[in-house]
Amino acid sequence: MINAIIALAIIAILLWIYWQKKPRNTLTSTGVPKDYLVGLNYLLNEEPDKALEVLIKTLQVDSDTIETYLALGHLFRRRGEVDRAIRIHQNLIARPSLSKNERIQALLALGQDYLRSGVYDRAERLFLEVIDSKLYLQESYTYLLDIYQQEKEWEKAIAVAEKLSALSPNHIGREVAHYYCELALETQRKSGYEMAFRYLKKAYQYDKYCVRASWLQGDWEKEAGNPKIALGYYREAVTEDPDFLPEILPAIVACYEHLQDEKALMNELKTLLMQYPRISLILTIVDQLQKTEGDSAAVDFLAQQLQQKPSIRGLNHFIHLQQGRSDLENRDLQLLKTLTESLLKDKPIYRCVQCGYASKILDWHCPSCKHWNSVKPIIGVEGE
Ligand SMILES: [Zn+2]
């Protein structure tokens, strides 16, 4: 509503500018420009499109008015009325009276309109045209990068990211490392591991602590039947970013299962627990204890851990272990279990540390704020 009022206000400003300029050849016998009256009439009848059409046709676009038109286009785009924004910007570009800088501003704005409406090929062409002019380079490259990420054109994204990095000191190594990880995944699916590994090496060149690259190397070594080498990469990944330990843990367990070395697994899990007290890790140890030492050892360990690290998931598992072996009525335990399960049900597992976006899926590229590596398992009583 406020935006709608602002749009009408901007159109009113344009009408006022028109009144100030009063082109002589359009004056009526009363001294009032005819088009001004027509435009004002549309505005008062709340028909901003028609008022705007009159203005665009008759009010000369110059340094006094271009900013006002651009502000109006920006406002329409922000409101989601992209067609209106496109009409304004296309009309501006068609004006031969524009200076080079003004025309480029209009092209950049039109590119943003197409980007917003998902017409990426047109948006790309416009941003490339702006780049050719050597003006607004940082903005144009940033928008291009957005397009290439959405289109998953990783090689183009890498090229643009490098241009951006040359323009400003902002560190974009982590993003580029992710583009290389994406390329590695694509290549592995199409042509196998050898070339894909080369892309992972490139990822490390841009981010030497790239947790995703280490995790991928671990997965591929595990798939190739090299669990010992895989474990090395998984350990690296956990050191690089311990927040992902709960996700990497099942792969670590699978490697030890392949090696048939339960004792080494337990040692590794307990070493990890000293550094990273996470409920997934505690529950993995509980599972191993149950297999190797029985229910009592598992329950005792869990009870002791829950005192230090309260967790709904932990409590839920504790009740599960108690069922069938406790003096408590099974019915009461079932009631407690239903309660803990309902507390956990529909809760997000991951949250973006940049924007708070919550989800049940781990996404390397936050769908909301577009940051890379920012969606992580939730820590706390309801999460990890
Ligand atoms: Zn986010």
Short mmCIF file of C-alpha atoms and ligand atoms in Angstrom, two decimals:
data_model
loop_
_atom_site.label_atom_id
_atom_site.label_comp_id
_atom_site.label_asym_id
_atom_site.label_seq_id
_atom_site.Cartn_x
_atom_site.Cartn_y
_atom_site.Cartn_z
CA MET A 1 0.00 0.00 0.00
CA ILE A 2 2.81 2.41 0.96
CA ASN A 3 4.62 1.51 -2.26
CA ALA A 4 1.46 2.20 -4.27
CA ILE A 5 1.21 5.64 -2.68
CA ILE A 6 4.89 6.29 -3.41
CA ALA A 7 4.37 5.27 -7.07
CA LEU A 8 1.44 7.71 -7.40
CA ALA A 9 3.54 10.38 -5.68
CA ILE A 10 6.40 9.86 -8.17
CA ILE A 11 3.98 10.11 -11.10
CA ALA A 12 2.65 13.31 -9.51
CA ILE A 13 6.23 14.61 -9.34
CA LEU A 14 6.69 13.84 -13.05
CA LEU A 15 3.47 15.75 -13.76
CA TRP A 16 4.77 18.65 -11.74
CA ILE A 17 8.05 18.61 -13.72
CA TYR A 18 5.93 18.57 -16.88
CA TRP A 19 4.02 21.60 -15.60
CA GLN A 20 7.28 23.42 -14.90
CA LYS A 21 8.57 22.73 -18.41
CA LYS A 22 5.23 23.50 -20.13
CA PRO A 23 6.16 22.81 -23.76
CA ARG A 24 4.80 25.86 -25.65
CA ASN A 25 3.44 23.97 -28.63
CA THR A 26 1.12 21.92 -26.42
CA LEU A 27 -0.50 24.78 -24.52
CA THR A 28 -4.29 25.11 -24.64
CA SER A 29 -6.02 28.50 -24.88
CA THR A 30 -6.04 28.62 -21.04
CA GLY A 31 -2.23 28.33 -20.94
CA VAL A 32 -2.30 24.80 -19.48
CA PRO A 33 -0.56 22.03 -21.43
CA LYS A 34 -3.14 19.62 -22.86
CA ASP A 35 -1.18 16.47 -22.00
CA TYR A 36 -0.71 17.71 -18.45
CA LEU A 37 -4.46 17.82 -18.00
CA VAL A 38 -4.90 14.38 -19.56
CA GLY A 39 -2.18 12.92 -17.31
CA LEU A 40 -3.55 14.61 -14.20
CA ASN A 41 -7.01 13.29 -15.01
CA TYR A 42 -5.70 9.72 -15.22
CA LEU A 43 -3.79 10.14 -11.96
CA LEU A 44 -6.86 11.45 -10.12
CA ASN A 45 -8.86 8.52 -11.47
CA GLU A 46 -6.17 6.18 -10.03
CA GLU A 47 -5.09 4.99 -13.47
CA PRO A 48 -1.32 5.34 -13.02
CA ASP A 49 -0.48 3.24 -16.12
CA LYS A 50 -2.34 5.63 -18.42
CA ALA A 51 -0.94 8.71 -16.65
CA LEU A 52 2.54 7.27 -17.05
CA GLU A 53 1.98 6.50 -20.72
CA VAL A 54 1.07 10.14 -21.40
CA LEU A 55 4.10 11.34 -19.49
CA ILE A 56 6.55 8.97 -21.16
CA LYS A 57 5.28 10.00 -24.59
CA THR A 58 5.37 13.73 -24.00
CA LEU A 59 7.73 14.64 -21.18
CA GLN A 60 11.26 14.96 -22.46
CA VAL A 61 13.69 12.56 -20.82
CA ASP A 62 16.69 14.56 -19.65
CA SER A 63 18.98 14.87 -16.66
CA ASP A 64 16.09 16.41 -14.65
CA THR A 65 13.71 13.51 -15.22
CA ILE A 66 15.78 10.36 -15.82
CA GLU A 67 16.36 9.72 -12.10
CA THR A 68 12.64 10.06 -11.43
CA TYR A 69 11.79 7.55 -14.17
CA LEU A 70 14.44 5.15 -12.89
CA ALA A 71 13.14 5.48 -9.32
CA LEU A 72 9.64 4.70 -10.54
CA GLY A 73 10.86 1.65 -12.49
CA HIS A 74 12.78 0.44 -9.45
CA LEU A 75 9.69 0.82 -7.30
CA PHE A 76 7.50 -1.13 -9.73
CA ARG A 77 10.10 -3.93 -9.90
CA ARG A 78 10.29 -4.11 -6.11
CA ARG A 79 6.52 -4.40 -5.96
CA GLY A 80 6.69 -7.32 -8.41
CA GLU A 81 5.07 -5.24 -11.18
CA VAL A 82 7.90 -6.09 -13.55
CA ASP A 83 5.91 -5.50 -16.76
CA ARG A 84 5.40 -1.87 -15.77
CA ALA A 85 9.10 -1.51 -14.94
CA ILE A 86 10.06 -3.05 -18.30
CA ARG A 87 7.76 -0.63 -20.16
CA ILE A 88 9.35 2.38 -18.46
CA HIS A 89 12.92 1.21 -19.09
CA GLN A 90 12.28 0.19 -22.72
CA ASN A 91 10.76 3.62 -23.35
CA LEU A 92 13.79 5.31 -21.82
CA ILE A 93 16.21 3.29 -23.97
CA ALA A 94 14.26 4.20 -27.14
CA ARG A 95 14.88 7.91 -26.47
CA PRO A 96 17.69 9.24 -28.71
CA SER A 97 18.16 12.25 -26.41
CA LEU A 98 19.73 10.15 -23.64
CA SER A 99 23.39 10.61 -22.82
CA LYS A 100 25.62 7.49 -22.87
CA ASN A 101 25.59 7.24 -19.07
CA GLU A 102 21.79 7.62 -18.89
CA ARG A 103 21.26 4.97 -21.55
CA ILE A 104 23.54 2.54 -19.71
CA GLN A 105 21.64 3.19 -16.46
CA ALA A 106 18.39 2.32 -18.26
CA LEU A 107 19.96 -0.85 -19.76
CA LEU A 108 21.15 -1.94 -16.32
CA ALA A 109 17.68 -1.35 -14.89
CA LEU A 110 16.04 -3.30 -17.75
CA GLY A 111 18.48 -6.16 -17.15
CA GLN A 112 17.36 -6.26 -13.52
CA ASP A 113 13.72 -6.36 -14.65
CA TYR A 114 14.41 -9.43 -16.83
CA LEU A 115 16.48 -11.03 -14.07
CA ARG A 116 13.61 -10.53 -11.65
CA SER A 117 11.14 -12.07 -14.10
CA GLY A 118 13.44 -15.06 -14.78
CA VAL A 119 14.14 -14.19 -18.46
CA TYR A 120 17.82 -14.91 -17.98
CA ASP A 121 19.01 -14.86 -21.61
CA ARG A 122 17.73 -11.31 -22.16
CA ALA A 123 19.06 -10.16 -18.80
CA GLU A 124 22.47 -11.69 -19.60
CA ARG A 125 22.65 -9.89 -22.98
CA LEU A 126 21.83 -6.55 -21.35
CA PHE A 127 24.42 -6.92 -18.59
CA LEU A 128 27.06 -7.90 -21.17
CA GLU A 129 26.17 -4.77 -23.16
CA VAL A 130 26.61 -2.65 -20.01
CA ILE A 131 29.98 -4.33 -19.35
CA ASP A 132 31.07 -3.46 -22.93
CA SER A 133 30.51 0.20 -22.07
CA LYS A 134 33.00 -0.13 -19.15
CA LEU A 135 30.43 1.47 -16.86
CA TYR A 136 28.72 -0.09 -13.80
CA LEU A 137 31.04 -3.10 -14.01
CA GLN A 138 30.67 -4.28 -10.43
CA GLU A 139 26.86 -4.21 -10.52
CA SER A 140 26.71 -5.93 -13.92
CA TYR A 141 29.14 -8.70 -12.97
CA THR A 142 27.25 -9.26 -9.70
CA TYR A 143 23.96 -9.68 -11.57
CA LEU A 144 25.63 -11.94 -14.16
CA LEU A 145 26.98 -14.09 -11.34
CA ASP A 146 23.46 -14.41 -9.97
CA ILE A 147 22.24 -15.59 -13.41
CA TYR A 148 25.05 -18.14 -13.87
CA GLN A 149 24.48 -19.56 -10.38
CA GLN A 150 20.77 -19.94 -11.00
CA GLU A 151 21.42 -21.48 -14.42
CA LYS A 152 24.16 -23.70 -12.94
CA GLU A 153 26.66 -22.49 -15.53
CA TRP A 154 29.62 -22.98 -13.24
CA GLU A 155 32.45 -22.24 -15.67
CA LYS A 156 30.90 -18.88 -16.56
CA ALA A 157 30.29 -18.24 -12.84
CA ILE A 158 33.99 -18.86 -12.12
CA ALA A 159 35.07 -16.47 -14.90
CA VAL A 160 32.74 -13.73 -13.64
CA ALA A 161 33.76 -14.27 -10.00
CA GLU A 162 37.38 -13.74 -11.00
CA LYS A 163 36.48 -10.48 -12.77
CA LEU A 164 34.64 -9.32 -9.65
CA SER A 165 37.55 -10.26 -7.45
CA ALA A 166 39.83 -8.11 -9.63
CA LEU A 167 37.44 -5.16 -9.21
CA SER A 168 37.08 -5.28 -5.44
CA PRO A 169 39.09 -6.73 -2.57
CA ASN A 170 36.13 -8.85 -1.41
CA HIS A 171 37.22 -12.42 -0.85
CA ILE A 172 35.14 -14.77 -3.00
CA GLY A 173 37.36 -17.86 -2.63
CA ARG A 174 34.73 -19.88 -0.77
CA GLU A 175 32.10 -19.27 -3.46
CA VAL A 176 34.49 -20.22 -6.29
CA ALA A 177 35.48 -23.38 -4.38
CA HIS A 178 31.79 -24.33 -4.37
CA TYR A 179 31.52 -23.70 -8.12
CA TYR A 180 34.43 -26.11 -8.60
CA CYS A 181 32.72 -28.66 -6.32
CA GLU A 182 29.58 -28.32 -8.46
CA LEU A 183 31.69 -28.83 -11.60
CA ALA A 184 33.37 -31.84 -9.97
CA LEU A 185 29.98 -33.42 -9.22
CA GLU A 186 28.72 -32.80 -12.77
CA THR A 187 31.93 -34.22 -14.25
CA GLN A 188 31.90 -37.26 -11.99
CA ARG A 189 28.37 -38.08 -13.17
CA LYS A 190 29.29 -37.63 -16.86
CA SER A 191 32.90 -38.77 -17.17
CA GLY A 192 33.96 -40.49 -13.98
CA TYR A 193 36.24 -39.73 -11.07
CA GLU A 194 39.59 -38.80 -12.64
CA MET A 195 38.63 -35.44 -14.14
CA ALA A 196 36.30 -34.77 -11.22
CA PHE A 197 39.16 -35.07 -8.72
CA ARG A 198 41.05 -32.37 -10.69
CA TYR A 199 38.17 -29.96 -10.09
CA LEU A 200 38.26 -30.73 -6.37
CA LYS A 201 41.96 -29.80 -6.35
CA LYS A 202 40.98 -26.48 -7.94
CA ALA A 203 38.42 -26.00 -5.17
CA TYR A 204 41.24 -26.23 -2.59
CA GLN A 205 43.19 -23.58 -4.50
CA TYR A 206 40.40 -21.13 -3.75
CA ASP A 207 39.52 -22.35 -0.25
CA LYS A 208 42.12 -24.54 1.38
CA TYR A 209 39.62 -25.42 4.12
CA CYS A 210 36.85 -26.44 1.70
CA VAL A 211 34.84 -28.90 3.78
CA ARG A 212 32.70 -29.87 0.81
CA ALA A 213 35.73 -30.88 -1.30
CA SER A 214 37.16 -33.04 1.52
CA TRP A 215 33.77 -34.63 2.14
CA LEU A 216 33.37 -35.40 -1.59
CA GLN A 217 36.88 -36.86 -1.82
CA GLY A 218 36.04 -39.06 1.18
CA ASP A 219 32.79 -40.23 -0.43
CA TRP A 220 34.49 -41.06 -3.72
CA GLU A 221 37.34 -42.95 -2.05
CA LYS A 222 34.78 -44.88 0.00
CA GLU A 223 32.83 -45.73 -3.16
CA ALA A 224 36.08 -46.84 -4.83
CA GLY A 225 36.64 -49.32 -1.95
CA ASN A 226 39.37 -47.33 -0.15
CA PRO A 227 37.91 -46.85 3.34
CA LYS A 228 41.23 -45.95 5.00
CA ILE A 229 41.95 -43.13 2.53
CA ALA A 230 38.31 -42.04 2.80
CA LEU A 231 38.60 -41.79 6.59
CA GLY A 232 41.55 -39.41 6.17
CA TYR A 233 39.41 -37.07 4.06
CA TYR A 234 36.45 -37.30 6.43
CA ARG A 235 38.69 -36.36 9.36
CA GLU A 236 39.93 -33.37 7.35
CA ALA A 237 36.36 -32.34 6.58
CA VAL A 238 35.37 -32.49 10.27
CA THR A 239 38.41 -30.39 11.25
CA GLU A 240 37.63 -27.88 8.50
CA ASP A 241 34.06 -27.38 9.67
CA PRO A 242 32.89 -29.38 12.73
CA ASP A 243 29.31 -28.16 12.18
CA PHE A 244 28.99 -30.84 9.48
CA LEU A 245 30.13 -33.70 11.74
CA PRO A 246 26.57 -35.05 12.24
CA GLU A 247 26.24 -35.33 8.44
CA ILE A 248 29.63 -36.97 7.87
CA LEU A 249 29.31 -39.38 10.79
CA PRO A 250 27.35 -42.17 8.98
CA ALA A 251 30.09 -42.32 6.32
CA ILE A 252 32.80 -42.62 9.00
CA VAL A 253 30.86 -45.51 10.60
CA ALA A 254 30.44 -47.17 7.18
CA CYS A 255 34.22 -47.04 6.56
CA TYR A 256 34.95 -48.81 9.86
CA GLU A 257 32.24 -51.36 9.12
CA HIS A 258 33.98 -52.03 5.80
CA LEU A 259 37.26 -52.43 7.69
CA GLN A 260 35.46 -54.61 10.29
CA ASP A 261 37.22 -52.75 13.07
CA GLU A 262 34.69 -51.95 15.81
CA LYS A 263 37.33 -51.15 18.39
CA ALA A 264 38.97 -48.47 16.21
CA LEU A 265 35.54 -47.05 15.45
CA MET A 266 34.73 -46.70 19.17
CA ASN A 267 38.10 -45.02 19.80
CA GLU A 268 37.53 -42.58 16.94
CA LEU A 269 33.98 -41.78 18.13
CA LYS A 270 35.12 -41.15 21.71
CA THR A 271 37.98 -38.93 20.53
CA LEU A 272 35.53 -36.93 18.42
CA LEU A 273 33.12 -36.62 21.36
CA MET A 274 35.77 -34.96 23.50
CA GLN A 275 36.08 -32.21 20.89
CA TYR A 276 32.56 -32.01 19.45
CA PRO A 277 29.74 -32.96 21.85
CA ARG A 278 26.88 -33.48 19.37
CA ILE A 279 23.83 -35.63 19.99
CA SER A 280 24.25 -37.56 16.71
CA LEU A 281 27.70 -38.58 17.88
CA ILE A 282 26.43 -39.59 21.33
CA LEU A 283 23.65 -41.70 19.77
CA THR A 284 26.13 -43.36 17.39
CA ILE A 285 28.26 -44.36 20.38
CA VAL A 286 25.10 -45.61 22.13
CA ASP A 287 24.31 -47.83 19.10
CA GLN A 288 27.83 -49.24 19.10
CA LEU A 289 27.73 -49.88 22.88
CA GLN A 290 24.40 -51.65 22.52
CA LYS A 291 25.88 -53.94 19.86
CA THR A 292 29.13 -54.68 21.65
CA GLU A 293 28.29 -54.44 25.40
CA GLY A 294 24.52 -54.68 25.59
CA ASP A 295 21.57 -52.51 26.63
CA SER A 296 22.70 -51.60 30.15
CA ALA A 297 26.02 -50.12 29.03
CA ALA A 298 24.22 -48.15 26.31
CA VAL A 299 21.56 -46.79 28.72
CA ASP A 300 24.15 -45.85 31.38
CA PHE A 301 26.29 -44.01 28.85
CA LEU A 302 23.31 -42.13 27.42
CA ALA A 303 21.98 -41.17 30.88
CA GLN A 304 25.37 -39.79 31.82
CA GLN A 305 25.70 -37.83 28.55
CA LEU A 306 22.17 -36.39 28.79
CA GLN A 307 23.00 -34.82 32.14
CA GLN A 308 25.74 -32.82 30.47
CA LYS A 309 23.97 -32.29 27.16
CA PRO A 310 20.17 -32.10 27.42
CA SER A 311 18.59 -33.13 24.13
CA ILE A 312 15.07 -34.05 23.03
CA ARG A 313 16.43 -36.55 20.50
CA GLY A 314 18.61 -38.04 23.24
CA LEU A 315 15.68 -38.27 25.63
CA ASN A 316 13.56 -39.91 22.92
CA HIS A 317 16.23 -42.55 22.37
CA PHE A 318 16.63 -43.03 26.13
CA ILE A 319 12.92 -43.79 26.46
CA HIS A 320 13.17 -46.16 23.48
CA LEU A 321 15.99 -48.06 25.20
CA GLN A 322 14.05 -48.22 28.46
CA GLN A 323 11.00 -49.76 26.85
CA GLY A 324 10.91 -53.45 27.62
CA ARG A 325 13.55 -53.30 30.34
CA SER A 326 12.18 -50.78 32.82
CA ASP A 327 10.10 -51.18 35.93
CA LEU A 328 8.04 -48.28 34.68
CA GLU A 329 4.77 -49.14 33.03
CA ASN A 330 5.30 -49.48 29.28
CA ARG A 331 2.18 -47.37 28.77
CA ASP A 332 3.79 -44.43 30.61
CA LEU A 333 6.97 -44.78 28.60
CA GLN A 334 4.97 -44.83 25.38
CA LEU A 335 3.23 -41.62 26.46
CA LEU A 336 6.60 -39.96 27.09
CA LYS A 337 7.93 -41.19 23.76
CA THR A 338 4.88 -39.86 21.91
CA LEU A 339 5.48 -36.49 23.59
CA THR A 340 9.15 -36.28 22.62
CA GLU A 341 8.35 -37.41 19.08
CA SER A 342 5.68 -34.73 18.73
CA LEU A 343 8.21 -32.14 19.94
CA LEU A 344 10.61 -33.23 17.19
CA LYS A 345 8.02 -33.67 14.45
CA ASP A 346 8.13 -31.10 11.64
CA LYS A 347 11.05 -29.32 13.26
CA PRO A 348 13.65 -28.06 10.77
CA ILE A 349 17.03 -29.78 10.99
CA TYR A 350 19.10 -27.13 9.24
CA ARG A 351 19.25 -23.36 9.49
CA CYS A 352 21.11 -20.73 7.51
CA VAL A 353 23.50 -18.89 9.83
CA GLN A 354 23.27 -15.81 7.57
CA CYS A 355 19.52 -15.32 7.14
CA GLY A 356 17.83 -17.85 9.45
CA TYR A 357 16.24 -19.85 6.58
CA ALA A 358 15.20 -23.21 8.06
CA SER A 359 14.78 -26.50 6.25
CA LYS A 360 14.87 -30.26 6.43
CA ILE A 361 17.36 -30.49 3.55
CA LEU A 362 21.04 -29.60 3.63
CA ASP A 363 21.60 -27.11 0.83
CA TRP A 364 25.09 -25.76 0.12
CA HIS A 365 23.58 -22.67 -1.51
CA CYS A 366 20.99 -21.00 0.71
CA PRO A 367 17.81 -20.67 -1.39
CA SER A 368 16.85 -17.58 0.56
CA CYS A 369 19.94 -15.35 0.96
CA LYS A 370 22.10 -17.10 -1.70
CA HIS A 371 25.09 -17.48 0.62
CA TRP A 372 27.24 -20.58 0.18
CA ASN A 373 28.10 -22.92 3.05
CA SER A 374 25.76 -21.11 5.43
CA VAL A 375 23.01 -23.75 5.88
CA LYS A 376 24.09 -25.93 8.81
CA PRO A 377 22.63 -28.44 11.31
CA ILE A 378 20.80 -26.68 14.14
CA ILE A 379 22.63 -26.88 17.48
CA GLY A 380 20.75 -26.99 20.80
CA VAL A 381 18.20 -28.95 22.83
CA GLU A 382 15.92 -29.48 19.80
CA GLY A 383 18.77 -30.13 17.35
CA GLU A 384 22.36 -31.22 17.64
ZN ZN B 1 20.46 -17.84 4.01
#
